[in-house]
XYZ file of C-alpha atoms in Angstrom:
592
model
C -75.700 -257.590 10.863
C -74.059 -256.719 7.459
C -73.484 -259.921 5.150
C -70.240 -260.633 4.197
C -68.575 -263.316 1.337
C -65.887 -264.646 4.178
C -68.636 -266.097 6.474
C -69.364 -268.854 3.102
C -65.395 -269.813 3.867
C -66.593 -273.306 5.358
C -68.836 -273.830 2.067
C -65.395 -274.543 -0.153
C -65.678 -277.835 1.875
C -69.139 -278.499 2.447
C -70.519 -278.180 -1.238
C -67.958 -280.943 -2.523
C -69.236 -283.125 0.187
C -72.913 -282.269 -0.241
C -72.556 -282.481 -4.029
C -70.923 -286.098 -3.534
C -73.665 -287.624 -0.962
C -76.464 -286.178 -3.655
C -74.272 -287.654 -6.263
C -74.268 -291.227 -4.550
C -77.614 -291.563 -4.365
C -78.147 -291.490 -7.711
C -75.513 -294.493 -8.206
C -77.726 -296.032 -10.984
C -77.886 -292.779 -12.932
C -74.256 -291.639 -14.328
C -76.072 -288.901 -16.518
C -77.456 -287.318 -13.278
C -74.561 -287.813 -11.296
C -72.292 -286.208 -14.158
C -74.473 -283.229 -14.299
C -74.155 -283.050 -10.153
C -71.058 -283.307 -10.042
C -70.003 -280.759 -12.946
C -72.562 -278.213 -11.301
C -71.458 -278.467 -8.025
C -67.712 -277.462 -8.967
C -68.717 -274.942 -11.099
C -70.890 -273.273 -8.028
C -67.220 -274.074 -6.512
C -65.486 -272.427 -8.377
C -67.668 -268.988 -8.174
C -67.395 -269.167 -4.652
C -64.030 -269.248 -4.372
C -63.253 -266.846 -6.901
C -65.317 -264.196 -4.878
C -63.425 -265.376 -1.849
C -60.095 -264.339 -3.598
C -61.164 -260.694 -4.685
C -63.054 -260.549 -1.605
C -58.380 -260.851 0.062
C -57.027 -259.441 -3.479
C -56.145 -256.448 -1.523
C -55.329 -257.322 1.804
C -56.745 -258.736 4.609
C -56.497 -262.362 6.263
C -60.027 -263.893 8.021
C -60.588 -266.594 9.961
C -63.773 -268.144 10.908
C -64.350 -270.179 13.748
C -67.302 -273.226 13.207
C -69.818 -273.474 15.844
C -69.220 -270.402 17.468
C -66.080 -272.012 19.312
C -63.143 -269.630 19.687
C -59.682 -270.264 18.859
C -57.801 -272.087 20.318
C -60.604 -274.038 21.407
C -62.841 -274.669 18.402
C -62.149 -275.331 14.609
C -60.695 -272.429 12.811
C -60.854 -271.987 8.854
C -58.308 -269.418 7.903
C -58.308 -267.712 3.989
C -55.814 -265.244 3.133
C -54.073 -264.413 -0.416
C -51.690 -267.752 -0.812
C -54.364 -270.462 0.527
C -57.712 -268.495 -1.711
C -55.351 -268.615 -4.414
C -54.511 -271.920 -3.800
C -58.708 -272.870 -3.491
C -59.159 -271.352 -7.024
C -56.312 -272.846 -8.884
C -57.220 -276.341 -7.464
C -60.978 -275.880 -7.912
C -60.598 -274.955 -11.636
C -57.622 -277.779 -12.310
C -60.245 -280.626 -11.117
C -63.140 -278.968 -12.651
C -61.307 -278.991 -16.320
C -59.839 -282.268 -15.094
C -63.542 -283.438 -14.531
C -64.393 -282.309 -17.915
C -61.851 -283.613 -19.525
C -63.302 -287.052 -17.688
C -66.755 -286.940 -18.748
C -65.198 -286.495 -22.381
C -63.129 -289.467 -22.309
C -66.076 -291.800 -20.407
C -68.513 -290.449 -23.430
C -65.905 -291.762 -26.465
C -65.439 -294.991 -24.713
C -67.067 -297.737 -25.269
C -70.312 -298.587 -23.351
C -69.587 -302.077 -21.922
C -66.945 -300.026 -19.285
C -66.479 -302.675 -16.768
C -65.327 -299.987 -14.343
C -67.487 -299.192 -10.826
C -68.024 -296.009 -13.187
C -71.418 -295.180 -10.369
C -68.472 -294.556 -7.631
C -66.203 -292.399 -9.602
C -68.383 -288.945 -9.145
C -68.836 -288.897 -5.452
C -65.304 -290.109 -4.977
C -63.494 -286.946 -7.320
C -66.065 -284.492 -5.120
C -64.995 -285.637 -1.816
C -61.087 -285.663 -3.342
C -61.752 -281.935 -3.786
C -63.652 -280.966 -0.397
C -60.385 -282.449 1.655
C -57.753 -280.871 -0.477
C -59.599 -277.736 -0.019
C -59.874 -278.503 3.697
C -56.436 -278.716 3.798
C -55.709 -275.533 2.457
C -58.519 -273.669 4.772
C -57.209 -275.873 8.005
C -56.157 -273.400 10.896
C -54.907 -276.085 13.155
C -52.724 -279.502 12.583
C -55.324 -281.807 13.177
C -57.453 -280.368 10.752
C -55.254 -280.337 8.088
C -54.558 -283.876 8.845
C -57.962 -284.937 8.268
C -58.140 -282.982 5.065
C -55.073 -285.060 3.998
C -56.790 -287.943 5.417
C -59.867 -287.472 3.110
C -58.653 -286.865 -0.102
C -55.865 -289.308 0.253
C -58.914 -292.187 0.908
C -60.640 -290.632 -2.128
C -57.140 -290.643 -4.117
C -56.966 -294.575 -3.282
C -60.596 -295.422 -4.583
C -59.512 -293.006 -7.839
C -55.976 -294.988 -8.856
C -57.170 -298.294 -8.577
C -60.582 -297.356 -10.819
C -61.582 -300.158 -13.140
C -59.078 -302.997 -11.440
C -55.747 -304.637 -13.911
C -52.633 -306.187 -12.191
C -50.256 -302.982 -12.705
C -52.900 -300.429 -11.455
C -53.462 -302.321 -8.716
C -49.881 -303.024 -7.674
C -49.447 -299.201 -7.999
C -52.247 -298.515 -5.748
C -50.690 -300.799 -2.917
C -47.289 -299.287 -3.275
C -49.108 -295.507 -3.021
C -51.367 -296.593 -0.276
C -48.485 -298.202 1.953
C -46.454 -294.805 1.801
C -49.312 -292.563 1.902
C -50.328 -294.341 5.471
C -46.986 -294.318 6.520
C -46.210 -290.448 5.808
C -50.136 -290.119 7.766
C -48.936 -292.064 10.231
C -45.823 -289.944 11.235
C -47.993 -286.829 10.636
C -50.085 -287.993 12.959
C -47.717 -288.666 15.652
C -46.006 -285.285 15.358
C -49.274 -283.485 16.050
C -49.528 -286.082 19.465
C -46.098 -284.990 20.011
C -46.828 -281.234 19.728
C -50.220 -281.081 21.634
C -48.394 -282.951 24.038
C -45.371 -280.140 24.316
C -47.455 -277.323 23.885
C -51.527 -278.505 24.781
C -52.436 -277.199 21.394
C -52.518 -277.859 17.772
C -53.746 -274.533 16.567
C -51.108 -272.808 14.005
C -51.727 -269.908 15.592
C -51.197 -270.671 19.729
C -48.527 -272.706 18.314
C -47.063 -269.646 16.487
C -47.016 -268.186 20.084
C -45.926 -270.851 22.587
C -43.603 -273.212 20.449
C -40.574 -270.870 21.000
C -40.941 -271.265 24.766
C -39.740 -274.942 24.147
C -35.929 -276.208 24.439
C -34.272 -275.371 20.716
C -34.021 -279.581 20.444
C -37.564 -280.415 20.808
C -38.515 -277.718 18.465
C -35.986 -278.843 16.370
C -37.097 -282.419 16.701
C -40.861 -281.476 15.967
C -39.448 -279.229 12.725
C -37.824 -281.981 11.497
C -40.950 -284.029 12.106
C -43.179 -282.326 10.214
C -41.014 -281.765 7.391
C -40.272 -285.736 6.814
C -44.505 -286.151 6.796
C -45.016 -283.089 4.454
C -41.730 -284.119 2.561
C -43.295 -287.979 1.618
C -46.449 -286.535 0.793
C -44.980 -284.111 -1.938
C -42.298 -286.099 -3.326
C -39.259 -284.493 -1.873
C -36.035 -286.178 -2.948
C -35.331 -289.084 -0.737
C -39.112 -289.289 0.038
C -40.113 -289.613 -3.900
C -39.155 -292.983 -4.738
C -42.851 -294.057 -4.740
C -44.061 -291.553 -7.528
C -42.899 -292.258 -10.926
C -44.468 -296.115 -10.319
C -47.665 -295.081 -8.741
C -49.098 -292.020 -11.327
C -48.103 -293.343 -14.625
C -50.259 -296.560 -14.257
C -53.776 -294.810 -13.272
C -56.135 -293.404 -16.189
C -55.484 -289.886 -17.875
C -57.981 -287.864 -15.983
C -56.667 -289.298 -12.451
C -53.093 -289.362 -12.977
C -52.977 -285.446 -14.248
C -54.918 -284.376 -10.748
C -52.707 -286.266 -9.009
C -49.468 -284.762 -10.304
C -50.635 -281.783 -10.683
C -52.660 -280.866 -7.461
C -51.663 -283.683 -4.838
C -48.421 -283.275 -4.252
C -48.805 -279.637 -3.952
C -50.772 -280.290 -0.573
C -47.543 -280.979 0.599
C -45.853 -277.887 -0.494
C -48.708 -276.013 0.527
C -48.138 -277.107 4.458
C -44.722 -277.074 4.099
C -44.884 -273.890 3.133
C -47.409 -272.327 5.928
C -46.076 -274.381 8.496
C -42.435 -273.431 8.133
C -43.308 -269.463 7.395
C -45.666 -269.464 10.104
C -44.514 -271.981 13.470
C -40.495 -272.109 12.131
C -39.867 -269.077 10.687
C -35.872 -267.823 10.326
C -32.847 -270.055 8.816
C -32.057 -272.688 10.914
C -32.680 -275.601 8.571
C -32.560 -273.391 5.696
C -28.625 -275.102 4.264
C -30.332 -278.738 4.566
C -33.519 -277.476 2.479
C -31.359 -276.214 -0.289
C -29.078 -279.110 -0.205
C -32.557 -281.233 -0.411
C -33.875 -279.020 -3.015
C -30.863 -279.457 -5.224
C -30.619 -283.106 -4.992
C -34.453 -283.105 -6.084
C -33.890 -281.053 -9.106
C -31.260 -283.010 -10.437
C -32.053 -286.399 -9.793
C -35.668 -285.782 -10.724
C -34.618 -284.280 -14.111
C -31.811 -287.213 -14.666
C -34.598 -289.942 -14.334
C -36.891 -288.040 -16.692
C -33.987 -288.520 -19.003
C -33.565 -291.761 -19.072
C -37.545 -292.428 -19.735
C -39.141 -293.250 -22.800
C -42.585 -293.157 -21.914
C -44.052 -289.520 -21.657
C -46.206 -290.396 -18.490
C -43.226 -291.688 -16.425
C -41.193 -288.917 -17.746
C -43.621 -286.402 -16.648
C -43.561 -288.109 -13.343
C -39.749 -287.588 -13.157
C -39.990 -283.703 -13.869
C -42.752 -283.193 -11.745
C -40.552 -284.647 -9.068
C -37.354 -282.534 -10.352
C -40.295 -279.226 -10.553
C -40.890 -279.681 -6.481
C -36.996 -279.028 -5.920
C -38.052 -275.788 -7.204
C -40.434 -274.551 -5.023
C -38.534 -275.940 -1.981
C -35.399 -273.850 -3.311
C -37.831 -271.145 -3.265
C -39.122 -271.427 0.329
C -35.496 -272.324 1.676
C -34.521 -268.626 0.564
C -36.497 -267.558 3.545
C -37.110 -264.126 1.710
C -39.579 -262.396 0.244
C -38.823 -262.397 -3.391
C -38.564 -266.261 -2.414
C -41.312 -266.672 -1.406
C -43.175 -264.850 -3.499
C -41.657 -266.401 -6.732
C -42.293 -270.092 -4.724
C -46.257 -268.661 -4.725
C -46.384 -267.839 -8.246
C -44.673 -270.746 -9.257
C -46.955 -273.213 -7.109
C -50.220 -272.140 -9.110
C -48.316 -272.377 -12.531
C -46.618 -275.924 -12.396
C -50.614 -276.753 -10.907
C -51.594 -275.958 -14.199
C -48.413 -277.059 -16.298
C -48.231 -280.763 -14.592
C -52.037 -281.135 -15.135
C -52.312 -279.656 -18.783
C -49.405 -281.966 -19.947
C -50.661 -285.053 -18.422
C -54.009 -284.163 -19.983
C -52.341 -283.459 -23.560
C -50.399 -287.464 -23.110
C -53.717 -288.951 -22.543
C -55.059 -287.596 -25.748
C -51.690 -288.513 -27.619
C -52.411 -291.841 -26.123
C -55.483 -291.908 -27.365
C -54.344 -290.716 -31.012
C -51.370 -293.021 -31.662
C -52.527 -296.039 -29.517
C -48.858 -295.466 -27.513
C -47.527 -292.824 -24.783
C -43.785 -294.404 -26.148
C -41.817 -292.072 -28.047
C -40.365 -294.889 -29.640
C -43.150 -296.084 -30.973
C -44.522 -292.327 -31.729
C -43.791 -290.220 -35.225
C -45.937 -287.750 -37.403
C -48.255 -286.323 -34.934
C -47.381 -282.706 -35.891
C -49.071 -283.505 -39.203
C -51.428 -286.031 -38.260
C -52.980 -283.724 -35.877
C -51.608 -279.759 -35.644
C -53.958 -279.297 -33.051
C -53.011 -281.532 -30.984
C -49.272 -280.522 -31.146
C -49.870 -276.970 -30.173
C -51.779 -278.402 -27.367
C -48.110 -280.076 -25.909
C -46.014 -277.591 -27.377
C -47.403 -274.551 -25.373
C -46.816 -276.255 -21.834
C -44.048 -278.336 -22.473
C -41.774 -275.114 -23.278
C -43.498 -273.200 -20.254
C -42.841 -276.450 -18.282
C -38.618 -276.128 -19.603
C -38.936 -271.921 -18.255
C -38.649 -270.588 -21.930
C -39.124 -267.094 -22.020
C -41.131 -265.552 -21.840
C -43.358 -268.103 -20.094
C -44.724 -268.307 -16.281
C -42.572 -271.110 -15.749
C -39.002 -268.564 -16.914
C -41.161 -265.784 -14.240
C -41.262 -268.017 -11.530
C -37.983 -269.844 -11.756
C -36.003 -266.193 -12.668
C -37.699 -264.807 -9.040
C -36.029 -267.827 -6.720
C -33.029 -267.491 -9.014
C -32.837 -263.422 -8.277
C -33.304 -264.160 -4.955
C -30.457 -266.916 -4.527
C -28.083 -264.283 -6.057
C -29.009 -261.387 -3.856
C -28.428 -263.417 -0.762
C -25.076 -264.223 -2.374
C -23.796 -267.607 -0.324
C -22.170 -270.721 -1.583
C -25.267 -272.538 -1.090
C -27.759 -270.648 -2.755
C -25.135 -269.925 -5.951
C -25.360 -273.617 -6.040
C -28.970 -273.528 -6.121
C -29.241 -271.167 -9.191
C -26.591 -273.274 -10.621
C -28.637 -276.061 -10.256
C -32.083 -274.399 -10.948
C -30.529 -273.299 -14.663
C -29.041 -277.053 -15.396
C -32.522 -278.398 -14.662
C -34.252 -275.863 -16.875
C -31.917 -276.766 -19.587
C -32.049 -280.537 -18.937
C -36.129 -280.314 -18.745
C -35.947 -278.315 -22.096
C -33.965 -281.428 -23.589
C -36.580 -284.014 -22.334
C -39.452 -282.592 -24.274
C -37.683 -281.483 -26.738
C -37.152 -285.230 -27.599
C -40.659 -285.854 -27.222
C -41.169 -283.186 -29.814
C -38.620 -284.301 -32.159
C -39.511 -288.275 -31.840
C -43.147 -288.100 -31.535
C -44.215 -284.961 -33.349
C -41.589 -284.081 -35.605
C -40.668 -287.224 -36.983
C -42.174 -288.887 -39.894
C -44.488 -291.932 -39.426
C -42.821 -294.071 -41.415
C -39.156 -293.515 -39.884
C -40.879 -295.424 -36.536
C -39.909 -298.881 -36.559
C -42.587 -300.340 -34.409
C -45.263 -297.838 -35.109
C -49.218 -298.287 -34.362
C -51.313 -298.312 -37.000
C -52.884 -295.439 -36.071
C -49.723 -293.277 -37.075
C -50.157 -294.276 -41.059
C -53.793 -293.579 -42.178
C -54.738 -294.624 -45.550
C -55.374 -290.712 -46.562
C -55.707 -286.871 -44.877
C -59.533 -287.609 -45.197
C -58.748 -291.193 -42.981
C -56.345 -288.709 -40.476
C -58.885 -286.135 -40.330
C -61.576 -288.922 -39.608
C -59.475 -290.605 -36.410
C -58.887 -287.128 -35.129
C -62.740 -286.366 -34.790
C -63.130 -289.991 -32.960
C -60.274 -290.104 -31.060
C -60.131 -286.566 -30.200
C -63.388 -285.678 -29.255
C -64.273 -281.638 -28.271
C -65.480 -282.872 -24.786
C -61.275 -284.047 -23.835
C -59.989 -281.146 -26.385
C -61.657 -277.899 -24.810
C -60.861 -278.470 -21.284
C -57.218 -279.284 -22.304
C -57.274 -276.297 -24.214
C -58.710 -273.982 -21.590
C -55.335 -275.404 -19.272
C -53.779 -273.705 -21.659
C -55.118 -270.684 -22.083
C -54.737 -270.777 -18.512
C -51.412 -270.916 -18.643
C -50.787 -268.516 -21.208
C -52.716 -266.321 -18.769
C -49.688 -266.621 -15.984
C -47.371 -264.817 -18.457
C -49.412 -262.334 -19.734
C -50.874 -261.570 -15.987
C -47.344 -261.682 -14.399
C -46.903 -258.845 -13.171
C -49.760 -258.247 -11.014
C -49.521 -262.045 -10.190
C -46.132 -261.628 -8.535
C -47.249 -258.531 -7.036
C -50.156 -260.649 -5.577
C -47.378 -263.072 -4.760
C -45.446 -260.297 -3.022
C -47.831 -259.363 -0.728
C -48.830 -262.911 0.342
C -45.328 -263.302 0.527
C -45.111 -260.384 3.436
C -47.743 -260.954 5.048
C -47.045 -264.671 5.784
C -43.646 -263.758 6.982
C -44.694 -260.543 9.154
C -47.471 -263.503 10.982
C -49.072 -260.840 12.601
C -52.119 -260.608 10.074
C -52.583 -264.562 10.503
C -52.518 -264.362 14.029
C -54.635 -261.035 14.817
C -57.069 -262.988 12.554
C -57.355 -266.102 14.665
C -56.741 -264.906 18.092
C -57.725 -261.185 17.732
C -55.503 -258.290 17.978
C -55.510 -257.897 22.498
C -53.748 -261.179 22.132
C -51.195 -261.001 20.107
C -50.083 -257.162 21.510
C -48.994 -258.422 24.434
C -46.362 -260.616 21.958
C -46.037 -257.329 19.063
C -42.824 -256.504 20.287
C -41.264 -259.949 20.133
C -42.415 -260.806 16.714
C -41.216 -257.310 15.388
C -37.926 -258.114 16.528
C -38.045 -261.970 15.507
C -39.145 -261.045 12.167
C -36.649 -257.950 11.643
C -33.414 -260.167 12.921
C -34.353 -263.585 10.720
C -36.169 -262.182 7.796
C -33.343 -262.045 4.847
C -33.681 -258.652 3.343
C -31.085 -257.674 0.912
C -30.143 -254.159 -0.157
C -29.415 -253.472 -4.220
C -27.791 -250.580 -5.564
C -30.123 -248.463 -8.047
C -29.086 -250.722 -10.744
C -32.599 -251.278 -11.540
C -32.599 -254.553 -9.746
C -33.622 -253.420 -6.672
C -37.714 -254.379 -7.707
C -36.664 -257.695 -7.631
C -34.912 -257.873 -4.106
C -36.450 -259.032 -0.954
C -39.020 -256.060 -0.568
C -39.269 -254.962 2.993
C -41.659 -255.714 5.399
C -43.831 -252.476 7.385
C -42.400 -254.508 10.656
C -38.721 -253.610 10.398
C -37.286 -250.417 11.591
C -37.001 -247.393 8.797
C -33.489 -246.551 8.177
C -32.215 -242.839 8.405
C -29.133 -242.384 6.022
C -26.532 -240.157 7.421
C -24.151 -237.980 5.158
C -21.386 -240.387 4.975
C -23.571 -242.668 3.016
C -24.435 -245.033 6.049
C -27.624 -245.795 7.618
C -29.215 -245.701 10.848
C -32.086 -247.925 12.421
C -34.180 -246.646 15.121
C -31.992 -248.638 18.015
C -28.940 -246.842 16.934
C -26.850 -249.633 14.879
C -25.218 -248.079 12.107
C -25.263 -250.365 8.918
C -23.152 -249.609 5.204
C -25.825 -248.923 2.597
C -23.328 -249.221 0.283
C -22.747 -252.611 1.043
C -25.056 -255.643 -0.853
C -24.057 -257.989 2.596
C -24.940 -255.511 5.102
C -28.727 -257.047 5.559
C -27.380 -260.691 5.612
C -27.986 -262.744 8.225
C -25.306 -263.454 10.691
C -24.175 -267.275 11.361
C -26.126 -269.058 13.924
C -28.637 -266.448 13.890
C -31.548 -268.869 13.489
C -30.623 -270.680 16.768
């Protein structure tokens, strides 16, 4: 039997998990468990790589654990959004760990912190995020939310202190809660349909009464919704992240809450696909953005006002998914894997300014651009790919969803780009005061400055920089960088990447001949050809030159024959005016 690189799917789990068991039982060695730890994510991160050239070009696999067939046994499903996903996250916590190991090295040696726990807990953090993105059934993914969650827990209250700790309760209260209601919906849905595998449920949840699957949408949405900070759902965030050490809080803010996007995003493409709900997303997406971005504003400490753009960022990608198009979607996929690396590489970059100037306060912060040049390309790089300056991933992304909100050309998505380009500017203004307080601003202009800001001489500077700022925190923050640096200059076969991930989650059919196998899902072809033709939102442009970025068509739909008179034909007859940009739109109440 020939050997092939999908059958090690189920290893992007297992190696975290054996790497943190071997890890614990070396509890009283930290230098052995470091060196476990670091290997095992490396060997990780190899894996996974393969795993995403081995899809690069098409092609969605599922394998199914003990020889049990879907819908009966566990199914792990890899395609281009969730191996992309796998090697993002995988190289965010392995710089993150780094970056960790760095910091625990320049610390001081009487760390009071359970410092033998902290290895084995990051490892199993990563096997249930990837878990959650390889789960091909609810319950599943629940348990991968279930295990990293447990392992996030252990990871913010690290090392004990009042604040920490009171954070920790507050995260761990709404955390159950959102698994709670997570859990219930899947009881609900087993219980309406007698499975819990996406893709059965793909097949039988439009048999149900509109209400129930209404109800079940809705559901789902609230759980996913808590667990990546959606505007109402976000109010625990900003108090729960700032409080927890450097290395922590920038995997949590970068990685975490995209779990939540991440099933939002397969669950709605894949078991509620079309517009029904799509007005109330954008109206939820637009609320995020701006009241995310207005309580960055008003902070002045970097960490809580990263916290407040990261929440004002997720509006974003839920604009993006709401467009229920391709372009949409595919600018929501790019844009996913860059504000991974974004969130993370800033939070990283205000742990070392903490470090430098004693203070994460801009008003207590002033010179750093001289005291340390390095330090403020390090922020300045991410911070204006963070704002959407071009010509960086984040202008990419956020100029895809905005293209897209145009083309569909409604009131509510005009309100969206409206919104999407008020943010941008607004984010550009909130680090653009941390650069002009804490960088560009001399020293001795800071009222209440540490002393750390005003060194006796450049050969005193120079001397805090090499102990403060040690290589081992510097290179991994760096390499975010490069990283991201990499999203711009690798954007266009990115979002073509993006594209087809984009289609092929829409079309459904690859996810579910994968799972089920193709004899199955024939005798359903014919309805998901016409679902996805009548609720997919494909726009036509005139040859402007912006038809590349319109809502590329999917090989499901019907090819159009254009007729003399400039209008077009589909197979079934219907006559539609090429020459019109509304002609593809969807109709009202088509999603019911």
């Amino acid at each position: 039997m020939e050997f092939s690189i999908i059958t090690l799917v189920p290893l992007a789990v297992l190696l975290p998990f054996f790497g943190a068991a071997f890890a614990f039982a070396f509890y009283r060695h930290q230098n052995i468990q470091r060196s476990i730890t670091v290997g095992t994510l490396i060997i990780t991160v190899v894996l996974e790589t393969f795993l995403l050239s081995e899809v690069w070009n098409g092609g969605t696999h599922a394998v199914s654990l003990a020889g049990w067939p879907a819908p009966f046994g566990i199914s792990m499903v890899i395609d281009r959004f969730s191996s992309l996903m796998l090697v993002i996250s995988s190289a965010i916590t392995l710089a993150v760990l780094l970056y960790a190991v760095g910091q625990g090295a320049a610390e001081e040696k009487n760390d009071s912190g359970p410092v033998s726990i902290f290895y084995p807990t990051y490892l199993i953090l990563v096997a249930g995020v990837s878990n959650a993105f390889l789960a091909g059934d609810l319950f599943n993914m629940y348990v991968g939310f279930e295990i990293f969650l447990t392992a996030s827990y252990v990871l913010l209250t690290l090392g004990g202190g009042e604040a920490r700790i009171r954070a920790g309760v507050t995260y761990v209260v709404v955390s159950i809660l959102s698994s709670m209601l997570f859990l219930i919906t899947i009881g609900l849905i087993y219980a309406a349909t007698g499975t819990v595998n996406l893709a059965d449920l793909a097949l039988k949840l439009g048999d149900l009464e509109p209400s129930t699957q209404l109800m079940l949408h809705v559901l789902l949405l609230v759980a996913f919704g808590i667990k990546a900070a959606v505007f109402p759902l976000a109010f625990w965030l900003p108090d729960s992240y700032p409080t927890a050490p450097a290395p922590v809080t920038a995997v949590f803010a970068g990685l975490l809450t995209k779990v939540g996007i991440y099933a939002m995003i397969r669950t709605e493409t894949l078991l509620f696909p079309g517009e029904r709900i799509n007005t109330a997303l954008m109206i939820v997406a637009a609320l995020t953005m701006i009241v995310g971005i207005m309580g960055a504003l008003a902070q002045t400490d970097i960490k809580r006002m990263l916290s407040f753009t990261l929440i004002s960022h997720i509006g974003y990608l839920v604009f993006g998914l709401a467009l229920s198009s391709i372009i949409g979607m595919a600018a929501t996929i790019y844009y996913v894997a860059h504000h991974i690396t974004i969130q993370t590489t800033l939070f990283l970059v205000t742990g070392l300014i903490e470090r430098r100037a004693g203070t994460s306060n801009v008003d207590r912060l002033g010179g750093l651009a001289k005291l340390s040049p390095a330090l403020a390309v390090l922020f300045f790089i991410p911070a204006m790919n963070l704002a959407g300056i071009p010509p960086f991933s984040g202008f990419v992304g956020k100029l895809g969803m905005m293209q897209g909100g145009i083309a569909e050309n409604t009131w509510i998505t005009w309100t969206l780009v409206v919104a999407s380009v008020v943010t941008s500017l607004l984010t550009l203004l909130a680090v653009a005061r941390i650069w002009s307080r804490g960088f560009w601003r001399k020293a001795e202009d800071v009222e209440e400055r540490s002393r750390l800001l005003t060194p006796k001489s450049l050969a005193h500077a120079r001397a805090a920089n090499k102990r403060l700022l040690p290589p081992t925190m510097v290179l991994p923050t760096a390499a975010l960088v490069v990283l991201s640096v990499a999203f711009t200059v690798f954007a266009g076969p990115l979002m073509n990447f993006s594209r087809a991930a984009a289609q092929d989650m829409y079309e459904r059919t690859p996810y579910l001949e994968a799972v089920l196998g193709e004899e199955r899902v024939d005798g359903v072809r014919e309805e998901l050809v016409e679902f996805t033709t009548g609720h997919l939102i494909d726009l036509t442009t005139g040859d402007d030159g912006a038809a590349e970025f319109a809502p590329i068509r999917t090989s499901l739909e019907p090819e159009h024959q254009t007729d003399e008179d400039g209008s077009s034909t589909v197979e079934d007859g219907t006559e539609t005016d090429a020459d019109n940009p509304e002609h593809d739109q969807h109709e009202e109440g088509s999603g019911d």
